[in-house]
XYZ file of C-alpha atoms in Angstrom:
504
model
C 24.049 -4.486 4.662
C 26.272 -1.362 3.474
C 26.916 1.172 6.758
C 28.725 3.914 5.327
C 31.121 6.015 7.521
C 29.517 9.199 5.954
C 26.067 7.821 7.476
C 25.372 8.189 11.603
C 22.766 5.225 12.138
C 20.541 5.571 15.155
C 18.788 3.489 17.712
C 14.633 3.016 16.974
C 13.996 5.707 20.239
C 16.859 8.036 18.564
C 14.654 7.709 15.176
C 11.687 8.227 16.653
C 12.463 10.969 18.845
C 14.080 12.862 15.644
C 9.890 12.229 13.669
C 9.194 14.450 15.986
C 11.640 16.963 16.189
C 13.679 17.120 13.276
C 11.800 19.388 10.356
C 11.199 19.468 6.625
C 14.668 20.057 5.355
C 16.404 18.195 7.508
C 14.515 14.921 5.670
C 15.240 15.986 2.521
C 18.864 16.711 2.721
C 19.007 13.307 5.327
C 17.278 11.540 1.854
C 19.640 12.937 -0.901
C 22.980 12.551 1.165
C 21.806 8.713 2.135
C 21.223 8.116 -1.266
C 24.551 9.033 -2.649
C 26.352 7.508 0.123
C 24.718 4.198 -0.964
C 25.185 4.995 -4.618
C 28.861 4.911 -4.083
C 29.265 2.183 -2.074
C 26.919 0.027 -4.227
C 29.230 1.284 -6.984
C 32.433 -0.123 -5.157
C 31.089 -3.624 -3.754
C 28.219 -4.775 -5.527
C 29.874 -6.551 -9.100
C 26.714 -6.554 -10.735
C 26.453 -2.953 -10.290
C 29.762 -1.792 -11.165
C 29.080 -3.649 -14.288
C 25.736 -2.405 -15.249
C 27.497 1.696 -14.526
C 30.388 0.618 -17.063
C 27.900 -0.807 -19.762
C 25.791 2.614 -19.159
C 28.615 4.761 -19.810
C 28.668 6.031 -16.097
C 31.523 7.032 -14.064
C 30.618 7.002 -10.064
C 33.685 9.912 -9.591
C 31.964 12.194 -11.755
C 28.741 12.132 -9.659
C 29.217 14.366 -6.597
C 26.271 16.165 -5.545
C 22.394 15.327 -6.129
C 21.981 17.160 -9.603
C 24.690 14.470 -10.327
C 22.936 11.782 -8.890
C 19.796 12.674 -11.286
C 21.365 13.739 -14.674
C 23.407 10.458 -14.587
C 22.781 8.150 -12.619
C 20.967 5.503 -14.733
C 17.294 4.389 -13.901
C 17.112 0.154 -13.300
C 14.359 -1.822 -12.593
C 13.465 -5.772 -12.823
C 13.572 -6.607 -16.370
C 16.824 -3.897 -17.127
C 19.212 -4.887 -14.070
C 17.642 -7.638 -11.789
C 17.319 -10.552 -14.626
C 20.415 -9.490 -16.648
C 22.989 -11.288 -13.347
C 23.142 -13.481 -11.494
C 21.422 -13.516 -8.189
C 24.737 -13.698 -5.771
C 26.363 -10.452 -8.200
C 23.146 -8.194 -7.574
C 24.179 -8.516 -2.998
C 27.102 -6.674 -1.477
C 30.400 -8.492 -2.513
C 28.982 -10.378 -4.730
C 28.266 -13.013 -2.440
C 25.152 -15.284 -0.843
C 27.223 -16.159 1.759
C 25.867 -14.334 4.821
C 22.286 -15.117 6.850
C 19.544 -14.410 4.318
C 15.389 -14.393 4.542
C 13.966 -15.140 0.682
C 10.528 -14.508 -0.209
C 9.059 -13.236 -4.263
C 7.242 -11.066 -5.743
C 3.337 -12.323 -6.668
C 4.349 -12.539 -9.900
C 1.256 -9.969 -11.259
C 3.481 -8.512 -13.704
C 5.682 -11.029 -14.706
C 8.194 -14.203 -13.497
C 8.332 -14.083 -9.471
C 11.516 -12.795 -8.589
C 13.044 -13.896 -5.580
C 14.574 -11.098 -3.228
C 16.790 -12.193 -0.472
C 17.589 -9.764 2.992
C 18.624 -9.424 6.130
C 17.513 -8.454 9.633
C 17.793 -4.895 8.561
C 14.972 -4.413 6.735
C 12.396 -6.351 9.229
C 13.966 -3.838 12.447
C 13.046 -0.577 10.114
C 9.954 -1.983 9.638
C 9.747 -2.545 13.643
C 9.699 1.291 13.928
C 6.474 2.376 12.397
C 4.650 -0.716 14.053
C 5.482 0.230 17.527
C 4.328 3.644 16.219
C 0.981 1.955 15.363
C 1.557 0.305 18.880
C 1.980 3.492 20.810
C -0.684 5.421 19.021
C -3.795 3.148 20.271
C -6.675 4.898 21.294
C -6.873 2.211 23.829
C -4.101 2.718 25.285
C -0.320 1.855 24.282
C 0.297 -0.874 27.388
C -2.957 -2.331 26.730
C -2.811 -6.228 26.613
C -2.898 -6.498 22.668
C -3.552 -9.564 20.256
C -1.932 -9.448 16.690
C -3.620 -11.342 14.282
C -1.980 -11.774 10.795
C -3.775 -12.284 8.014
C -1.290 -11.852 5.193
C -0.070 -14.991 3.634
C 3.055 -16.564 5.381
C 4.188 -18.609 2.310
C 7.338 -17.361 -0.123
C 5.255 -13.274 0.037
C 7.235 -11.157 2.069
C 3.593 -9.157 4.379
C 2.863 -12.311 7.415
C 7.011 -12.427 7.462
C 8.212 -8.985 7.596
C 4.845 -8.059 10.031
C 5.282 -11.119 12.180
C 8.808 -9.841 13.124
C 7.751 -6.634 13.178
C 5.769 -6.504 16.291
C 8.100 -9.417 17.492
C 10.957 -6.824 17.664
C 8.256 -3.978 18.578
C 7.584 -5.188 21.696
C 10.346 -6.814 22.847
C 12.015 -3.252 22.190
C 9.856 -1.496 24.340
C 7.861 -4.335 26.470
C 4.581 -4.064 25.218
C 2.453 -6.593 25.628
C 1.652 -8.553 22.441
C 1.015 -11.870 21.641
C 1.171 -12.586 17.926
C -0.869 -15.669 15.795
C -0.101 -16.340 12.870
C -3.159 -17.552 11.036
C -2.069 -16.500 7.074
C -5.563 -16.094 5.092
C -7.373 -18.377 6.735
C -11.218 -17.575 7.936
C -11.241 -20.570 10.269
C -8.637 -19.756 12.167
C -9.056 -16.129 12.476
C -12.637 -16.551 13.373
C -11.395 -19.202 15.494
C -8.564 -16.614 17.473
C -10.977 -14.327 17.581
C -13.496 -16.333 19.442
C -11.606 -18.223 21.289
C -8.031 -15.831 22.341
C -8.880 -12.106 21.722
C -12.074 -12.107 24.968
C -8.689 -12.573 26.631
C -7.183 -9.087 25.505
C -8.080 -5.190 26.042
C -7.463 -4.702 22.072
C -6.850 -6.308 19.035
C -5.192 -5.963 15.831
C -5.596 -7.507 12.653
C -3.635 -7.351 9.934
C -4.557 -8.434 6.307
C -5.376 -7.435 2.642
C -8.199 -4.796 2.175
C -11.068 -7.168 0.888
C -10.232 -10.068 2.904
C -10.059 -7.914 6.089
C -13.916 -6.658 4.921
C -14.415 -10.165 4.595
C -13.770 -10.984 8.300
C -15.702 -7.498 9.423
C -19.141 -8.384 7.358
C -19.005 -12.141 8.513
C -17.840 -11.812 11.889
C -21.892 -11.919 12.253
C -22.350 -15.665 11.606
C -19.876 -16.640 14.179
C -21.186 -14.104 16.979
C -18.178 -12.255 17.252
C -18.722 -8.505 18.210
C -15.808 -6.466 16.438
C -16.653 -3.497 18.724
C -16.328 -5.551 22.209
C -12.730 -6.357 21.112
C -11.749 -3.241 21.060
C -10.554 -3.407 17.409
C -7.715 -1.880 15.421
C -6.371 -2.485 11.546
C -3.521 -2.443 9.447
C -3.439 -2.933 5.837
C -1.114 -3.519 3.218
C -0.599 -4.317 -0.571
C -3.220 -2.258 -2.213
C -5.047 1.766 -2.358
C -8.892 2.241 -0.579
C -11.148 4.497 -0.213
C -11.918 6.563 2.662
C -15.571 5.716 2.078
C -14.093 2.191 2.603
C -12.028 2.904 5.669
C -15.146 4.703 6.901
C -17.414 1.665 6.134
C -14.892 -0.733 8.110
C -14.845 1.532 11.171
C -19.259 2.150 11.359
C -19.399 -2.076 10.656
C -16.207 -2.373 13.143
C -16.563 0.154 15.624
C -13.052 1.366 14.722
C -12.613 4.679 17.849
C -10.356 6.502 15.734
C -9.313 6.392 11.655
C -6.856 8.668 12.626
C -4.920 5.978 14.869
C -6.478 2.769 15.135
C -6.172 2.237 11.091
C -3.323 2.183 8.683
C -1.700 1.000 5.433
C 1.732 -0.430 4.544
C 3.507 0.860 1.160
C 5.720 -2.065 1.015
C 7.064 -4.520 -1.736
C 8.743 -8.144 -1.711
C 11.840 -5.605 -3.550
C 12.904 -3.899 -0.466
C 10.374 -4.654 2.805
C 8.293 -1.834 3.926
C 8.833 1.646 2.166
C 6.616 3.989 3.320
C 2.982 4.022 5.213
C 0.279 6.222 6.265
C 0.552 8.483 9.208
C -2.226 10.508 11.013
C -1.162 12.888 9.511
C -1.411 11.480 5.850
C -4.659 10.355 6.842
C -5.966 13.392 7.752
C -4.359 15.324 4.932
C -6.260 13.037 2.316
C -9.402 13.222 3.752
C -8.984 16.768 4.138
C -8.458 16.674 0.056
C -11.071 14.361 -0.820
C -13.628 17.631 0.366
C -11.616 20.448 -1.536
C -11.525 19.425 -5.358
C -8.966 22.094 -6.121
C -7.050 21.014 -3.133
C -7.203 17.582 -4.331
C -6.040 18.531 -7.741
C -3.077 20.832 -6.487
C -1.513 17.915 -4.334
C -2.181 14.806 -6.528
C -1.787 15.900 -10.033
C -3.602 12.806 -11.721
C -7.511 14.137 -9.919
C -9.281 11.273 -11.402
C -8.130 8.719 -8.747
C -7.732 8.558 -5.106
C -4.230 7.352 -3.955
C -2.793 6.041 -0.922
C -0.835 9.282 0.930
C 1.974 7.843 3.234
C 4.750 9.310 4.620
C 8.867 7.745 4.295
C 11.650 7.661 6.459
C 14.673 8.668 4.548
C 17.193 6.947 6.533
C 16.413 4.273 5.408
C 15.149 5.347 1.659
C 13.916 7.754 -0.464
C 12.264 8.775 -3.234
C 11.795 10.363 -6.443
C 9.517 11.407 -9.440
C 9.806 11.572 -13.011
C 6.850 11.833 -15.714
C 4.484 10.404 -12.786
C 6.473 7.319 -12.589
C 8.369 6.296 -8.956
C 12.138 5.532 -8.172
C 13.536 4.537 -4.876
C 16.600 3.980 -3.503
C 17.673 2.387 -0.592
C 19.705 -0.351 1.338
C 19.308 -4.036 1.225
C 20.962 -7.140 0.544
C 20.602 -5.871 -2.857
C 20.593 -2.636 -2.601
C 18.810 -0.694 -5.291
C 19.723 2.756 -6.561
C 17.093 4.762 -8.653
C 14.837 1.416 -8.903
C 12.022 2.033 -10.949
C 9.415 -0.344 -8.587
C 6.736 0.026 -10.980
C 4.376 2.875 -9.283
C 3.201 5.507 -10.136
C 2.264 8.693 -8.026
C 4.614 11.796 -6.481
C 7.016 13.498 -4.051
C 6.261 16.354 -1.524
C 8.070 17.131 0.920
C 6.355 18.385 4.023
C 6.814 21.690 3.810
C 5.325 21.496 -0.087
C 2.260 20.019 1.676
C 1.925 22.195 4.248
C 2.049 25.131 1.699
C -0.631 23.857 -0.612
C -2.760 23.743 2.213
C -2.511 26.884 3.485
C -2.587 28.804 0.100
C -6.309 26.713 0.309
C -6.593 28.429 3.463
C -6.051 24.896 5.747
C -4.425 25.356 8.998
C -2.625 21.843 9.326
C -2.382 22.228 13.166
C -5.995 23.282 13.816
C -7.398 20.501 11.350
C -4.721 17.707 13.814
C -6.123 19.158 17.006
C -9.797 18.783 15.743
C -9.965 15.109 15.137
C -7.411 14.523 18.136
C -3.740 14.316 16.535
C -0.854 15.197 18.612
C 2.063 13.895 17.069
C 3.099 15.886 13.230
C 5.330 14.185 11.698
C 7.488 16.183 9.061
C 8.341 13.513 6.812
C 7.902 13.662 2.959
C 5.066 11.828 1.116
C 4.902 9.710 -1.351
C 1.561 8.995 -3.189
C 1.021 6.339 -5.038
C -2.177 5.462 -8.067
C -3.492 2.210 -8.254
C -0.873 1.074 -11.646
C -2.143 0.720 -15.096
C -1.890 -2.529 -15.293
C -4.443 -3.346 -12.488
C -6.745 -1.268 -15.136
C -8.997 -2.663 -17.588
C -10.197 -0.866 -21.124
C -13.278 -0.152 -23.222
C -12.712 1.857 -26.188
C -9.321 2.895 -25.225
C -10.581 4.085 -21.453
C -9.396 2.953 -18.367
C -11.261 1.297 -15.936
C -9.769 0.919 -12.686
C -11.300 -1.211 -10.256
C -11.207 1.362 -7.466
C -14.529 2.913 -8.943
C -16.319 0.023 -8.892
C -15.456 -1.126 -5.357
C -16.409 2.087 -4.428
C -19.405 1.360 -5.350
C -20.607 -1.944 -4.083
C -20.013 -0.701 -0.786
C -23.307 0.782 -1.057
C -25.742 -0.357 2.462
C -28.074 -2.428 -0.901
C -25.425 -3.945 -2.928
C -22.498 -4.611 0.208
C -25.854 -6.260 2.098
C -25.546 -9.545 -0.408
C -22.134 -8.834 -2.676
C -18.374 -9.649 -0.491
C -17.120 -6.598 -2.684
C -15.054 -8.386 -4.448
C -14.734 -8.697 -8.196
C -12.854 -9.401 -11.509
C -13.368 -7.365 -14.559
C -12.350 -8.266 -17.725
C -13.023 -6.659 -21.463
C -14.181 -8.706 -23.773
C -16.634 -9.272 -26.840
C -19.810 -9.953 -28.581
C -20.395 -11.821 -31.750
C -20.561 -8.527 -33.779
C -16.225 -7.991 -31.894
C -18.430 -4.482 -30.143
C -16.136 -4.247 -27.088
C -17.844 -4.819 -23.590
C -17.187 -4.626 -20.096
C -17.488 -7.700 -18.183
C -17.593 -8.307 -13.955
C -17.530 -11.168 -11.829
C -18.980 -10.960 -8.635
C -18.963 -12.653 -5.760
C -21.875 -12.980 -3.567
C -21.998 -13.228 0.412
C -21.695 -16.926 1.929
C -25.864 -18.374 1.971
C -26.960 -15.529 0.102
C -29.028 -15.917 -3.254
C -28.874 -13.552 -6.723
C -32.677 -11.956 -7.336
C -33.507 -9.428 -10.318
C -33.946 -6.947 -8.112
C -29.927 -7.741 -6.841
C -28.544 -7.699 -10.718
C -30.456 -4.613 -11.406
C -29.564 -2.544 -8.586
C -25.702 -3.982 -8.226
C -25.820 -2.689 -12.336
C -27.100 1.050 -11.615
C -24.583 1.533 -8.459
C -21.673 0.750 -11.075
C -23.308 2.411 -13.867
C -23.271 5.164 -11.986
C -20.474 5.255 -10.403
C -18.754 4.924 -13.767
C -20.324 7.763 -15.336
C -20.249 10.061 -12.122
C -16.173 9.662 -11.739
C -15.183 9.418 -15.559
C -15.950 12.541 -17.501
C -14.494 10.412 -20.587
C -16.660 6.792 -19.842
C -19.915 9.490 -19.640
C -19.172 10.955 -22.502
C -18.761 7.480 -24.082
C -22.090 5.993 -22.347
C -23.684 8.610 -23.792
C -22.549 7.677 -27.462
C -22.713 4.017 -26.813
C -25.907 3.516 -25.206
C -26.913 0.300 -23.881
C -23.571 -1.075 -25.275
C -21.776 1.090 -22.559
C -23.572 -1.044 -19.713
C -21.420 -3.495 -17.719
C -22.091 -7.143 -17.968
C -23.111 -8.550 -14.851
C -21.949 -12.184 -13.948
C -22.931 -13.488 -10.221
C -20.546 -16.579 -8.565
C -21.034 -18.233 -4.995
C -18.889 -17.113 -2.236
C -15.254 -18.178 -2.557
C -15.694 -20.084 -6.295
C -12.482 -21.192 -7.327
C -13.253 -19.874 -11.123
C -12.677 -16.049 -9.679
C -12.851 -16.125 -6.046
C -10.428 -19.185 -4.770
C -9.307 -18.268 -0.861
C -6.266 -18.163 0.183
C -4.774 -15.729 -2.145
C -4.908 -12.343 -3.379
C -7.104 -11.016 -5.311
C -7.366 -10.004 -8.288
C -9.522 -6.949 -9.473
C -8.454 -7.443 -13.495
C -8.374 -10.754 -15.380
C -5.780 -10.128 -18.669
């Protein structure tokens, strides 16, 4: 890991104090300074990056300002940089001869890539996990059981979450116990039954659709989440506020602002950004105000994940709707295209937009019991285009289907998980096929099929004006074809793996 002489290093306590005290301009400037410093350090000490800059005709000595950085430093990606050099050449000083932990990308957009990291990334992640512990509506020092329901294999989610909570608990002397069940419902329900009642609160960590499974199936195991004082920590994919409210209602979440949190992370560089109480509030305010939503988020037809990030560790840029990051790890990344789409906003920009729409952020925060407002910058992320399917050239995003299936009538029979695919009939006409997972011990019926189709079709027409126009033209041919599968069927819903929403 690099530590530039120009960069002041802070303790966790100092960083959390800075979060509370420093204003928006400080964080913008700090992110830019650290990005420039990291760039120059990497240009000297990372063999692959030195060669990459040379091939792109960049002289690091001429990159002196933030404008220089944005105009002269080339965008790097897995394709044009990481896969072009031996792994050791991508690391500091061209060496793997140091303590490292390897994790891999999922391979959903290509061949898996192995990323290595040192303890610093776990430590950085522990800060937001400690803040989550502190923000509990049940009290920061209450005995806590953390159930890590992410995969515990070569993927980063389970390992970094376990380490982050462990480091935070030891540093802050929080009475936290951790069990790493992985994506194993049987073990999770056993822990909820045998261990959780012995603690004053329980934090369940996992992918959003997996946590919904746990909530929906809890009654079958005689588990009452309300009695366990449950809190949720998510990662890996966006979800709607309707989804958050669904879980809050059925699991008895006391306060959605303090007791739920989604992490924006990656194998590439760990925990990149995260929901805060104020980011959740701003997103919910925007969903109630269409003009504010359009003002904040340029692609108003999709609901993004809105997070804040710590520029002491990582910085973001946006160009043409694509997000780039600069951050330090065993493999330093400068202007790296992680493959996500969205935008960047400073805290001052967000506050100004809210004010323009007659919203006083401090007053709104007080109204829902938010006590601390961090003026960290925001990054918002939409579902990737490669996570959508198409029908007659229109992109169909899983988010619309997911929300439709939260309606009470289909949710009694369906888990909410599905896989979409564009197919062709005998006449070679396109149609949308949706494979849906039934809840355990539930059976299909004509009424269910009609109801589910209507909810999905109506949602597509309501949320997408293009689909509405297309369906007016195509008539019945625009209606999706629904196939219903038993719970955990290996063809589409194999347990123990991250749910894929689109089949390519």
